[in-house]
Amino acid sequence: MSSAALLRAMLDVEQAWLDALVTAGVAPAAARVEVTSLAGAGDVATLAQAAVATGTPVSGLVALLRERAESRGEVEAARWLHRGLTSQDVVDTALVLCLREAAARIARALDEQVASLAHLVRAHVSTPMLGRTLTQAATPTTFGLVASGWLAAVLDAADDLAAATRRGWPIQAGGAVGTSAALLELCAGERDRAAAVLAHAADALELRLVTPWHTVRTPITRAGDALVRCADAWGLLAGDVLLLGSTDVGEVTEADGGGSSTMPHKSNPVRATLLRRLALTAPGLASTLHVAAGQQASQRAPGAWHAEAAVLADLARQVAAGAELATALVGSLEIHPDVMRAHLDATAGVDSEQRVMAGLVGRSPGGAEGYLGLAEHACAQILDRATAPEVPS
C-alpha cells in the first residue's frame, strides 16, 4: 500500500462521490469531470508536505483538484468537488479500497500455499521423524503432521481474511460529525435523494453502505487482525524451517538459499528469516491500531485516526510482500526423509518412559512407526478441511 496507491484511492473516492451527486440530480451535469485525470503520483510529495500543515492529505488534495479543474474551465466541477464529505470520509474509504486490493492479492497467495502444503502433507503423511519439544528430542511424529500444522495455520489465516471480505468492505461517508447534514442540505432536505447519493457512491466503489464509523474503528482493527493472522501462520512455518534446516539438523532445507558475504559455503534461509521478521513485527503494528481504536474521542478523534493510515499501510505492505515470500518458501522446500530417519534411529530411547507406561496397561506400541498415535488421522482431518468447499457464513 504505497503513498501513490493511497492517492489513487482517494481520487477514486472523490470521483465516485462527484458522480453520485450528479447521478442523483444534486449537482448539475456540467459538474461531471474525470477527477482521476486532475492529479497523480507526481503530486504525492507536494500533498504530503501540505498534510503536515493541515493534519490530513485531503485538504491539499481538494484544493489542488479545484485549482486544476478551474484552470481547465471546469467551473462547476470545481464547485461541487468534495461537497458533503469530510476529510476522514475520504481517507477511511481510500484505506478500505487499498485494503480490499491487498486482501485479494494475499488471499490468492494463501490459496496457492494451501494447495502446496496439502500436497506436502499427502506425500509425507507416513514419513517418520523425531518430534521435538522445548528444543529437545521427544517421541516420534511424522513430517506430514508437522506440515499439516503449517497448513492448518494458513487455513485459519485464509478464513479470517475471507470473513472480512464476506462482511463487505464499508464506505465512510458521514460528513463532519457523522450526521450527513451537509449532504442533506445539498439535497434541499430531501432524505431520499441524500440516500440515493450514498447508495450511488457505495455502488460505484463496490463497497457496503453502513452507518458512519468515524470513531468505531472495527473495520480497521478487524483488517489489521486478519493481516497479522497471516504473519502468525508464516511465522510458524518459518520457525520450523529454520530449526529443521539448521546445519546440525538438515531435515528440511530451502532451495536457492541466499549466500553469505564472508562465508561462501553458506546457503542462508533468507525467505524463512524474512518471514520470521514479519511475524515478530506485525503484531506490534496491529497493536497500534487497537490502541488508536480505544482512544477515539467525540465524533472525530484528534490523533487517534491520524495514527492509523501509515501503520496500516506499512502492515498491509509487509504482509503482501510476506505472502509472496511464503508461497516461494513452500515451493522451495527440500525434504530429506533419510536424515529424519537417521535422527530418529539415533534417539530411539527417548520415548522409553511413555512406552513403559503403555506396557503397564497392557498396550505395546511396537516399533517407532507403531508409536505415532493418531498422526495419520490428524493429517486426514486437516486435508479434509483444505479440500472442503467453502460454505458462506
XYZ file of C-alpha atoms in Angstrom:
393
model
C 0.000 0.000 0.000
C 2.170 2.842 -1.301
C 1.529 6.578 -0.991
C 0.767 6.628 -4.705
C -1.775 3.822 -4.272
C -3.462 5.694 -1.430
C -3.627 8.829 -3.580
C -5.216 6.867 -6.435
C -7.768 5.512 -3.995
C -8.585 8.997 -2.675
C -9.098 10.161 -6.256
C -11.415 7.199 -6.839
C -13.421 8.227 -3.780
C -13.744 11.842 -4.935
C -14.699 10.596 -8.407
C -17.397 8.270 -7.101
C -18.820 10.962 -4.832
C -18.968 13.631 -7.540
C -20.566 11.172 -9.961
C -23.110 10.230 -7.289
C -24.048 13.883 -6.747
C -24.612 14.291 -10.491
C -26.453 10.982 -10.917
C -28.827 11.775 -8.052
C -29.567 15.179 -9.541
C -27.951 17.118 -6.721
C -25.138 18.574 -8.825
C -25.616 19.681 -12.452
C -24.402 17.531 -15.322
C -21.734 20.147 -16.041
C -20.080 19.218 -12.743
C -19.064 15.820 -14.051
C -15.327 15.610 -14.682
C -12.669 12.925 -14.775
C -11.276 13.553 -11.312
C -8.571 10.928 -11.705
C -7.019 12.998 -14.503
C -6.536 16.032 -12.274
C -3.800 14.562 -10.052
C -1.433 11.624 -9.934
C 1.674 10.042 -8.465
C 3.730 13.127 -9.274
C 1.749 15.074 -6.684
C 2.478 12.759 -3.743
C 5.385 14.783 -2.337
C 3.512 18.084 -2.581
C 0.425 16.676 -0.909
C 2.500 15.035 1.822
C 4.085 18.377 2.608
C 0.695 20.085 2.675
C -0.621 17.406 5.034
C 1.901 18.477 7.655
C 0.207 21.865 7.841
C -3.394 20.612 7.769
C -3.132 17.247 9.521
C -4.651 15.413 6.556
C -3.725 14.909 2.894
C -7.300 15.590 1.809
C -7.340 19.361 2.310
C -4.388 19.838 -0.002
C -5.784 17.340 -2.485
C -9.180 19.048 -2.724
C -7.544 22.456 -3.149
C -5.331 21.046 -5.903
C -8.244 19.357 -7.684
C -10.363 22.508 -7.612
C -7.494 24.645 -8.859
C -6.785 22.322 -11.772
C -10.450 21.903 -12.622
C -10.879 25.674 -12.786
C -7.761 26.012 -14.943
C -9.430 23.672 -17.442
C -12.638 25.647 -17.405
C -14.474 23.028 -15.327
C -16.006 25.609 -13.006
C -18.982 23.501 -11.915
C -16.731 20.544 -11.169
C -14.517 22.739 -9.007
C -17.601 23.990 -7.199
C -19.052 20.539 -6.457
C -15.930 18.508 -5.767
C -15.895 17.045 -2.239
C -19.183 18.756 -1.288
C -20.889 16.829 1.526
C -17.773 14.900 2.536
C -15.224 15.423 5.275
C -11.541 14.585 5.112
C -11.882 11.458 7.218
C -14.554 10.136 4.860
C -12.061 10.239 2.015
C -9.108 8.828 3.953
C -11.088 5.998 5.551
C -12.739 4.953 2.300
C -9.434 5.136 0.442
C -7.814 2.940 3.083
C -10.638 0.436 2.700
C -10.135 0.347 -1.077
C -6.415 -0.274 -0.632
C -7.072 -2.949 1.981
C -9.519 -4.717 -0.307
C -6.940 -4.845 -3.081
C -4.221 -6.074 -0.721
C -6.532 -8.682 0.804
C -7.412 -10.086 -2.619
C -3.738 -10.378 -3.507
C -2.898 -12.050 -0.196
C -5.878 -14.412 -0.481
C -4.639 -15.657 -3.851
C -1.234 -16.375 -2.323
C -2.840 -18.216 0.599
C -4.777 -20.403 -1.841
C -1.509 -21.346 -3.552
C 0.067 -22.137 -0.201
C -2.870 -24.335 0.803
C -2.509 -26.372 -2.391
C 1.260 -26.758 -1.993
C 1.094 -27.628 1.700
C -1.715 -30.135 1.148
C 0.486 -31.868 -1.431
C 3.342 -31.903 1.090
C 1.129 -33.446 3.781
C -0.117 -36.168 1.441
C 3.396 -37.000 0.292
C 4.734 -37.349 3.838
C 1.745 -38.478 5.871
C 3.716 -41.577 6.946
C 7.251 -40.173 6.889
C 8.539 -40.691 10.448
C 10.707 -38.101 12.123
C 11.874 -37.135 15.565
C 9.427 -34.996 17.489
C 10.919 -32.102 19.407
C 9.511 -30.201 22.365
C 11.197 -27.215 24.011
C 14.076 -27.786 21.530
C 14.726 -31.284 22.930
C 14.222 -34.722 21.381
C 10.814 -36.192 22.199
C 8.688 -39.038 20.842
C 8.294 -39.784 17.115
C 5.937 -37.899 14.847
C 5.592 -37.634 11.084
C 6.666 -34.873 8.788
C 3.166 -34.985 7.353
C 1.773 -33.997 10.742
C 4.294 -31.167 11.076
C 3.329 -29.876 7.633
C -0.363 -30.246 8.497
C 0.218 -27.769 11.329
C 1.531 -25.258 8.802
C -1.475 -25.999 6.606
C -3.928 -25.516 9.481
C -2.390 -22.147 10.338
C -2.594 -20.979 6.727
C -6.212 -22.147 6.537
C -7.000 -20.144 9.686
C -5.430 -17.059 8.113
C -7.378 -17.582 4.905
C -10.598 -17.947 6.906
C -10.040 -14.654 8.731
C -9.252 -12.811 5.525
C -12.274 -14.324 3.790
C -14.504 -13.287 6.694
C -13.525 -9.655 6.170
C -14.440 -9.945 2.506
C -17.742 -11.702 3.206
C -18.766 -8.967 5.634
C -18.180 -6.453 2.869
C -15.728 -3.569 2.856
C -17.521 -0.444 4.164
C -17.703 3.040 2.737
C -17.233 6.017 5.057
C -19.493 8.960 4.216
C -20.849 10.654 7.309
C -19.712 14.229 6.893
C -18.292 16.392 9.657
C -19.874 14.687 12.689
C -21.397 11.577 11.137
C -24.873 13.020 10.529
C -24.513 13.661 6.771
C -26.065 17.059 7.497
C -24.084 18.777 4.740
C -25.287 16.210 2.222
C -28.899 16.619 3.318
C -28.548 20.382 2.959
C -27.196 19.955 -0.572
C -30.250 17.806 -1.268
C -32.569 20.573 -0.005
C -33.700 18.364 2.857
C -34.792 15.501 0.577
C -33.798 12.423 2.545
C -34.463 10.013 -0.307
C -32.179 11.980 -2.589
C -29.448 12.026 0.064
C -29.848 8.285 0.492
C -29.547 7.893 -3.277
C -26.238 9.777 -3.292
C -24.860 7.479 -0.616
C -26.082 4.393 -2.445
C -24.659 5.526 -5.799
C -21.255 6.251 -4.252
C -21.130 2.909 -2.455
C -22.199 1.034 -5.588
C -19.615 2.797 -7.745
C -16.849 1.789 -5.352
C -18.384 -1.660 -4.763
C -18.442 -1.030 -1.033
C -21.022 -1.805 1.627
C -23.227 1.086 2.719
C -23.125 1.304 6.518
C -23.679 3.910 9.192
C -20.677 6.207 9.723
C -17.846 4.658 11.725
C -15.595 7.665 12.330
C -14.930 6.621 15.928
C -15.971 2.960 15.777
C -12.810 1.551 14.235
C -13.845 -2.090 13.998
C -13.306 -2.280 10.206
C -9.715 -1.140 10.686
C -8.850 -3.392 13.622
C -10.518 -6.411 12.018
C -8.496 -5.908 8.867
C -5.316 -5.476 10.881
C -6.019 -8.628 12.872
C -6.619 -10.639 9.692
C -3.302 -9.442 8.300
C -1.498 -10.397 11.498
C -3.080 -13.848 11.396
C -1.281 -14.338 8.081
C 2.010 -13.258 9.629
C 1.394 -15.671 12.525
C 0.899 -18.581 10.130
C 4.018 -17.805 8.161
C 5.976 -17.318 11.376
C 5.093 -20.868 12.426
C 6.219 -22.173 9.052
C 9.404 -20.116 9.105
C 10.315 -21.105 12.659
C 10.107 -24.803 11.861
C 12.028 -24.397 8.618
C 14.783 -22.500 10.429
C 15.050 -25.214 13.080
C 14.794 -28.186 10.742
C 17.139 -26.582 8.242
C 19.962 -25.755 10.648
C 23.324 -27.305 9.817
C 23.147 -29.847 12.646
C 19.601 -30.956 11.730
C 19.271 -30.666 7.943
C 15.904 -32.409 7.667
C 14.205 -29.642 5.668
C 16.085 -27.050 3.642
C 15.317 -24.059 1.456
C 16.404 -24.499 -2.128
C 18.163 -21.483 -3.607
C 19.142 -20.040 -0.244
C 20.958 -16.752 -0.007
C 24.728 -16.546 0.141
C 26.977 -15.062 2.793
C 29.239 -12.072 2.203
C 32.084 -13.639 4.187
C 31.385 -17.398 4.158
C 30.900 -18.641 0.576
C 29.977 -22.153 1.732
C 26.781 -20.963 3.440
C 23.275 -21.092 1.994
C 21.211 -18.884 4.250
C 17.444 -19.474 4.730
C 16.560 -15.986 3.538
C 12.832 -16.459 2.971
C 12.265 -18.075 6.356
C 14.343 -15.376 8.033
C 12.324 -12.568 6.461
C 9.044 -14.267 7.327
C 10.141 -14.640 10.924
C 10.947 -10.946 10.982
C 7.425 -10.231 9.724
C 5.898 -12.457 12.404
C 7.837 -10.545 15.052
C 6.937 -7.043 13.840
C 3.375 -7.335 12.500
C 1.625 -7.748 15.888
C 3.184 -4.507 17.109
C 1.766 -2.636 14.147
C -1.692 -4.090 14.738
C -1.485 -3.214 18.419
C -1.171 0.453 17.436
C -4.459 0.135 15.557
C -6.125 -1.227 18.690
C -4.624 1.483 20.880
C -5.941 4.090 18.444
C -9.363 2.412 18.377
C -9.579 2.720 22.143
C -8.554 6.382 22.162
C -11.325 7.810 19.998
C -12.921 10.989 21.328
C -16.148 12.817 20.471
C -17.375 12.384 16.897
C -13.955 12.522 15.244
C -10.792 11.988 17.224
C -7.647 14.112 17.229
C -4.577 11.988 16.638
C -6.198 8.575 17.025
C -7.423 8.076 13.472
C -4.460 10.051 12.166
C -2.208 7.371 13.658
C -3.776 4.593 11.614
C -3.004 5.309 7.970
C 0.782 4.994 7.995
C 0.684 1.991 10.334
C -1.998 0.204 8.338
C -0.210 0.917 5.074
C 3.028 -0.482 6.491
C 1.275 -3.580 7.821
C -0.545 -4.261 4.554
C 2.612 -3.693 2.525
C 4.680 -6.038 4.699
C 2.064 -8.790 4.745
C 1.532 -8.564 0.977
C 5.282 -8.977 0.498
C 5.262 -11.797 3.041
C 2.555 -13.585 1.061
C 4.861 -13.826 -1.932
C 7.768 -14.938 0.253
C 5.680 -17.651 1.916
C 4.481 -19.000 -1.421
C 8.058 -19.120 -2.669
C 9.283 -20.736 0.553
C 6.719 -23.528 0.479
C 7.551 -24.197 -3.160
C 11.287 -24.288 -2.476
C 11.339 -26.729 0.438
C 13.520 -29.804 0.061
C 12.568 -32.668 2.373
C 15.167 -35.219 3.499
C 13.430 -38.354 4.897
C 16.763 -40.193 5.185
C 18.100 -37.564 7.575
C 14.858 -37.693 9.544
C 15.215 -41.467 9.839
C 18.830 -41.179 10.982
C 17.915 -38.748 13.749
C 15.005 -40.943 14.813
C 17.212 -44.033 14.983
C 19.910 -42.158 16.896
C 17.432 -41.227 19.635
C 15.463 -44.461 19.773
C 15.394 -44.466 23.573
C 13.864 -41.057 24.180
C 10.325 -42.397 24.182
C 11.102 -45.243 26.585
C 9.218 -43.734 29.521
C 5.955 -43.398 27.629
C 6.435 -46.840 26.098
C 6.939 -48.357 29.563
C 3.762 -46.642 30.766
C 1.900 -48.080 27.786
C 3.165 -51.539 28.708
C 1.864 -51.191 32.247
C -1.697 -51.056 30.962
C -1.212 -53.918 28.556
C -0.607 -51.856 25.455
C 2.501 -52.434 23.371
C 3.043 -49.824 20.660
C 5.669 -51.846 18.808
C 8.413 -50.082 16.865
C 8.842 -46.362 16.272
C 6.297 -46.361 13.447
C 3.800 -48.011 15.791
C 4.185 -45.190 18.273
C 2.882 -42.432 16.037
C -0.501 -42.293 17.698
C -3.222 -40.652 15.602
C -0.816 -38.690 13.413
C -2.247 -40.059 10.193
C -5.807 -39.386 11.349
C -4.924 -35.801 12.261
C -3.379 -35.274 8.830
C -6.534 -36.592 7.199
C -8.693 -34.150 9.145
C -6.616 -31.162 8.065
C -6.593 -32.372 4.464
C -10.384 -32.699 4.559
C -10.604 -29.107 5.717
C -8.237 -27.959 2.971
C -10.282 -29.595 0.228
C -13.784 -28.916 1.576
C -15.847 -26.472 -0.490
C -16.188 -23.065 1.111
C -19.529 -22.521 2.818
C -20.503 -18.832 3.109
C -21.134 -17.795 6.708
